[in-house]
Coordinates of C-alpha atoms in Angstrom, one line a residue:
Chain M
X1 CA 170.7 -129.1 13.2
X2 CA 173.5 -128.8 11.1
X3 CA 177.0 -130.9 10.8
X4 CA 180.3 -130.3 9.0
X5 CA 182.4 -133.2 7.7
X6 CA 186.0 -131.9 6.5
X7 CA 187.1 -134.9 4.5
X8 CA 191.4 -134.9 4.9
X9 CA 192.4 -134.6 8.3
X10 CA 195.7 -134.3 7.4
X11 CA 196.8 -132.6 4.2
X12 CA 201.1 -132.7 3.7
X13 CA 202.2 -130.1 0.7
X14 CA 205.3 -128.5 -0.3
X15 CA 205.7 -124.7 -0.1
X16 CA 204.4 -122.9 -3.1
X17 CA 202.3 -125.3 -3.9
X18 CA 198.5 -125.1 -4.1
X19 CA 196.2 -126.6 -1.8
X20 CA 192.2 -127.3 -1.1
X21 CA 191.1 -128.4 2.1
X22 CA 187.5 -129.6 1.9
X23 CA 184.5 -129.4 3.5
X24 CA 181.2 -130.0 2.9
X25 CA 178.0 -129.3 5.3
X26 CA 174.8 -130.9 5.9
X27 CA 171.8 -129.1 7.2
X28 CA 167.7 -128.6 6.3
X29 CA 168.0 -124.3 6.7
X30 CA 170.2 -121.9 5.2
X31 CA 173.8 -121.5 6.3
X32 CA 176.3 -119.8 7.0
X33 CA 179.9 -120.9 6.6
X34 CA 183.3 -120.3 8.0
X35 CA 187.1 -120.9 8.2
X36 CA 189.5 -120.9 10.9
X37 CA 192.9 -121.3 11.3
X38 CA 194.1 -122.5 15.1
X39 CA 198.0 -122.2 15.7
X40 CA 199.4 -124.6 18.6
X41 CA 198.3 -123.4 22.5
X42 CA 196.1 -120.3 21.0
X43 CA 192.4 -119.7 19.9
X44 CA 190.5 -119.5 16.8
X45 CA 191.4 -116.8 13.9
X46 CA 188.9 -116.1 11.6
X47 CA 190.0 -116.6 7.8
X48 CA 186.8 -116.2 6.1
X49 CA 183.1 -116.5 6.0
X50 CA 180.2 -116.6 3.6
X51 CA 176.9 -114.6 5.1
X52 CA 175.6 -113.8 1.5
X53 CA 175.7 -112.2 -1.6
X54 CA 179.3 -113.3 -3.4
X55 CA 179.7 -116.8 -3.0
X56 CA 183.6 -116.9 -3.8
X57 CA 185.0 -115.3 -0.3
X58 CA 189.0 -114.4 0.3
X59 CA 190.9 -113.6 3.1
X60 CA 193.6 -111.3 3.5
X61 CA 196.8 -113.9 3.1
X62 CA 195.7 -115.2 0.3
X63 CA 192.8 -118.0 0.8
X64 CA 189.7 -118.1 -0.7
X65 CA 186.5 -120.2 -0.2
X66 CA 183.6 -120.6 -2.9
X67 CA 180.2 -121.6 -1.4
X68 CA 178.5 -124.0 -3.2
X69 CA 175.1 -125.2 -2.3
X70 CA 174.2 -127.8 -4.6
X71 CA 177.2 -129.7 -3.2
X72 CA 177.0 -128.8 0.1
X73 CA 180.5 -127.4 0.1
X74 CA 182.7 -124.5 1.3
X75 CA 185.9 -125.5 0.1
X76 CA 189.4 -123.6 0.9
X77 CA 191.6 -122.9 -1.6
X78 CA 195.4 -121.3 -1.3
X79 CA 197.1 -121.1 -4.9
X80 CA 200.5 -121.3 -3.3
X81 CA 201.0 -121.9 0.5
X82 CA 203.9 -120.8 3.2
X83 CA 205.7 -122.4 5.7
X84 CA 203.7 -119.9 7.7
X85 CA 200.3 -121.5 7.1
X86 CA 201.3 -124.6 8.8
X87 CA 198.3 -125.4 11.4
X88 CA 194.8 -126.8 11.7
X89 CA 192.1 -125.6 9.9
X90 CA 188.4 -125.7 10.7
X91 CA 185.4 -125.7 8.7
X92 CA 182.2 -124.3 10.7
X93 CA 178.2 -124.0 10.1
X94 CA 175.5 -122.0 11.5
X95 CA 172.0 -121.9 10.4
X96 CA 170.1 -119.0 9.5
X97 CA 167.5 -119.9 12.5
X98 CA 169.9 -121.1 15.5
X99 CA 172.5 -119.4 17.0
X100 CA 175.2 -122.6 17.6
X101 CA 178.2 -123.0 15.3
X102 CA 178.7 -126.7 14.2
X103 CA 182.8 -127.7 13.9
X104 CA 184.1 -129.8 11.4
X105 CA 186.7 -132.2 12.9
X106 CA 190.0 -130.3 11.6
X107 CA 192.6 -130.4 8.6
X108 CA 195.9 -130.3 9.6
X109 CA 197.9 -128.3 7.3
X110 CA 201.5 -129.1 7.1
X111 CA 203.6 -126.9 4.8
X112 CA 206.9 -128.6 3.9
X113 CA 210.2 -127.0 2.6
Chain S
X1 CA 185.6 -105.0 14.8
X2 CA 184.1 -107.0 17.8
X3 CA 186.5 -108.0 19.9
X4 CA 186.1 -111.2 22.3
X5 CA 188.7 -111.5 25.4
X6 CA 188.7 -114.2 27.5
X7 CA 190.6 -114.7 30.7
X8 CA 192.6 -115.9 32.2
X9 CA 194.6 -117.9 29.3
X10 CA 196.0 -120.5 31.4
X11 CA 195.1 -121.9 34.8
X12 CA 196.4 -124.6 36.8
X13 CA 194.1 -125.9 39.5
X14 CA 193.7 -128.4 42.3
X15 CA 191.5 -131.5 42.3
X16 CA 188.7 -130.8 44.2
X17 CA 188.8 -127.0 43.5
X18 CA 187.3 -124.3 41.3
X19 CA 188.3 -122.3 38.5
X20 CA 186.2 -119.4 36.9
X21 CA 186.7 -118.4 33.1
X22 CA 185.5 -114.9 32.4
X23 CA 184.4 -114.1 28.8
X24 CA 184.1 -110.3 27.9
X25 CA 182.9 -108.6 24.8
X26 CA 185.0 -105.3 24.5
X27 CA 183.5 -103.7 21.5
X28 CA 179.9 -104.5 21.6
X29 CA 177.1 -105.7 23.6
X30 CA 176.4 -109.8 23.5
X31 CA 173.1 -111.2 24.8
X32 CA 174.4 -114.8 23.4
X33 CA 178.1 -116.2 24.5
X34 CA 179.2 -119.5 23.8
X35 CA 181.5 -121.4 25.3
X36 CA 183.3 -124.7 23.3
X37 CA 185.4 -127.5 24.7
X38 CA 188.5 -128.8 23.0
X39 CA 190.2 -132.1 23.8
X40 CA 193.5 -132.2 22.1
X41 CA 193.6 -132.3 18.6
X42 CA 190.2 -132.4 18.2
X43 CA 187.9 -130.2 17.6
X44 CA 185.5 -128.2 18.8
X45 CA 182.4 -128.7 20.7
X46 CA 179.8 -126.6 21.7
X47 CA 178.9 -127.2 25.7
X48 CA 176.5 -124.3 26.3
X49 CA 174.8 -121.2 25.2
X50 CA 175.3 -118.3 27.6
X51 CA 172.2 -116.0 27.6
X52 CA 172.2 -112.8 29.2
X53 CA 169.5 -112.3 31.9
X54 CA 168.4 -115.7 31.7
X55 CA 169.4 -119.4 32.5
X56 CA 172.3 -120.8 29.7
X57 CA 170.8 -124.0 27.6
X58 CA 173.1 -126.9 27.6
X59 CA 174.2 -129.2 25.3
X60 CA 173.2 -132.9 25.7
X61 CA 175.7 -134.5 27.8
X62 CA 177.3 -131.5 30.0
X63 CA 176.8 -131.6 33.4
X64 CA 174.7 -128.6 34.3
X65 CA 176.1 -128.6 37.7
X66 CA 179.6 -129.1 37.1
X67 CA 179.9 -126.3 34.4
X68 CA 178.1 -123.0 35.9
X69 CA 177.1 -120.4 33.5
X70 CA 176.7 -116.9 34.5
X71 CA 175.9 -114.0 32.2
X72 CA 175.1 -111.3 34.3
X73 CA 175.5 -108.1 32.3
X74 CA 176.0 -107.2 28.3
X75 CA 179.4 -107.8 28.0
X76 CA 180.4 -110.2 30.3
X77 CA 179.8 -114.3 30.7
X78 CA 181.6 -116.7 33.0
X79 CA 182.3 -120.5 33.1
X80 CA 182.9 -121.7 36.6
X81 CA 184.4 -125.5 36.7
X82 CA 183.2 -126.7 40.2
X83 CA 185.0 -129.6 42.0
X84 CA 187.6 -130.0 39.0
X85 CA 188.9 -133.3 38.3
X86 CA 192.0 -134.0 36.1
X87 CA 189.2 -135.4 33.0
X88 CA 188.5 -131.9 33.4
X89 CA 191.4 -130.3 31.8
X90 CA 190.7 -129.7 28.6
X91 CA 190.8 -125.8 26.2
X92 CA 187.7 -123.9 26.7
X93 CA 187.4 -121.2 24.5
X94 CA 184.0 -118.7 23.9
X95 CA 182.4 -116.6 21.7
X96 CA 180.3 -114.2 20.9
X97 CA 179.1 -111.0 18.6
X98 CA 176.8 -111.1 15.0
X99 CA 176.6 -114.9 14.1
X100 CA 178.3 -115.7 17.4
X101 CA 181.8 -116.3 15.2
X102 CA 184.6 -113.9 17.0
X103 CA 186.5 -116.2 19.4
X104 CA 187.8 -115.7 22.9
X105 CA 191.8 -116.6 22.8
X106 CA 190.7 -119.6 25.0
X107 CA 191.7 -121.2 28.0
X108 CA 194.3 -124.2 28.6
X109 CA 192.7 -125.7 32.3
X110 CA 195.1 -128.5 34.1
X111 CA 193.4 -130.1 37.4
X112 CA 196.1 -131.4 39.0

């Protein structure tokens, strides 16, 4: 089986500033990795995921994750962050042999003026 | 890209009643759904693994009987909450599709 441990469950920063929310996984297969951003009262969005191949992944607005497996980590980095991108972030695993997605417990992004 | 829609988003329900969740694949055909339970602001946990044709598998620790799991065709699985209680409310959300990660938009229960 495979776990997720994200590290900050709260992460405060001032807009424009750059963040990392970490997360690092533990399992005995292969993995696959993924962020997700949840605003209040709705589902999951998918920011990014690492299959295979590259192992630095970016989304559209701006993130980017870098898989690295002698850590055990899929970190997520913004170089500047919005107001908008206030909201909890999760860090997910799935191994290459099962078909259930582990959860991290959450980082709450807050994005202050 | 796949699409997951679940339904309804919200439901308010009597103790002692029970509520239905559909979970629908729009785009693509899903053998495996998965449906997640989410107290508030926690996070995520798997409850069951919906498989088409056959009986879901359970997590360790959900009621088999309280949460029925149907996925009668391709595209669409359902979580039925029998005999709701209010330690029942909770956010169920699904998914499905390659690697099972497109989520449903969930759904926010309240037994009452």
């Amino acid at each position: 089986a495979q776990s997720v441990t994200q590290l900050d469950s709260q992460v405060p920063v001032f807009e424009e500033a750059p963040v990392e929310l970490r997360c690092n996984y533990s399992s005995s297969v292969s993995v696959y990795l993924f962020w997700y951003v949840q605003y209040p009262n709705q589902g999951l969005q998918l920011l990014l995921k690492y299959l295979s191949g590259s192992t630095l992944v970016e989304s559209i607005n701006g993130f980017e994750a870098e898989f690295n497996k002698s850590q055990t980590s899929f970190h997520l980095r913004k170089p500047s962050v919005h107001i908008s991108d206030t909201a909890e972030y999760f860090c997910a695993v799935r191994g290459y042999n099962n078909n259930d997605m582990r959860f991290g417990a959450g980082t709450r992004l807050t994005v202050k003026p | 890209g796949a699409v997951v829609s679940q339904h309804p988003s919200r439901v308010i329900c009597k103790s002692g009643t029970s509520v239905k969740i559909e979970c629908r694949s729009l785009d693509f055909q899903a053998t495996t759904m998965f449906w997640y339970r989410q107290f508030p602001k926690q996070s995520l946990m798997l409850m069951a693994t919906s498989n088409e044709g056959s009986k879901a598998t359970y997590e360790q620790g959900v009621e088999k009987d309280k949460f029925l799991i149907n996925h009668a065709s391709l595209t669409l699985s359902t979580l039925t909450v029998t005999s709701a209680h209010p330690e029942d409310s909770s956010f169920y959300i699904c998914s499905a599709g390659n690697y099972g990660y497109t989520f449903g938009s969930g759904t926010r229960l309240t037994v009452v």
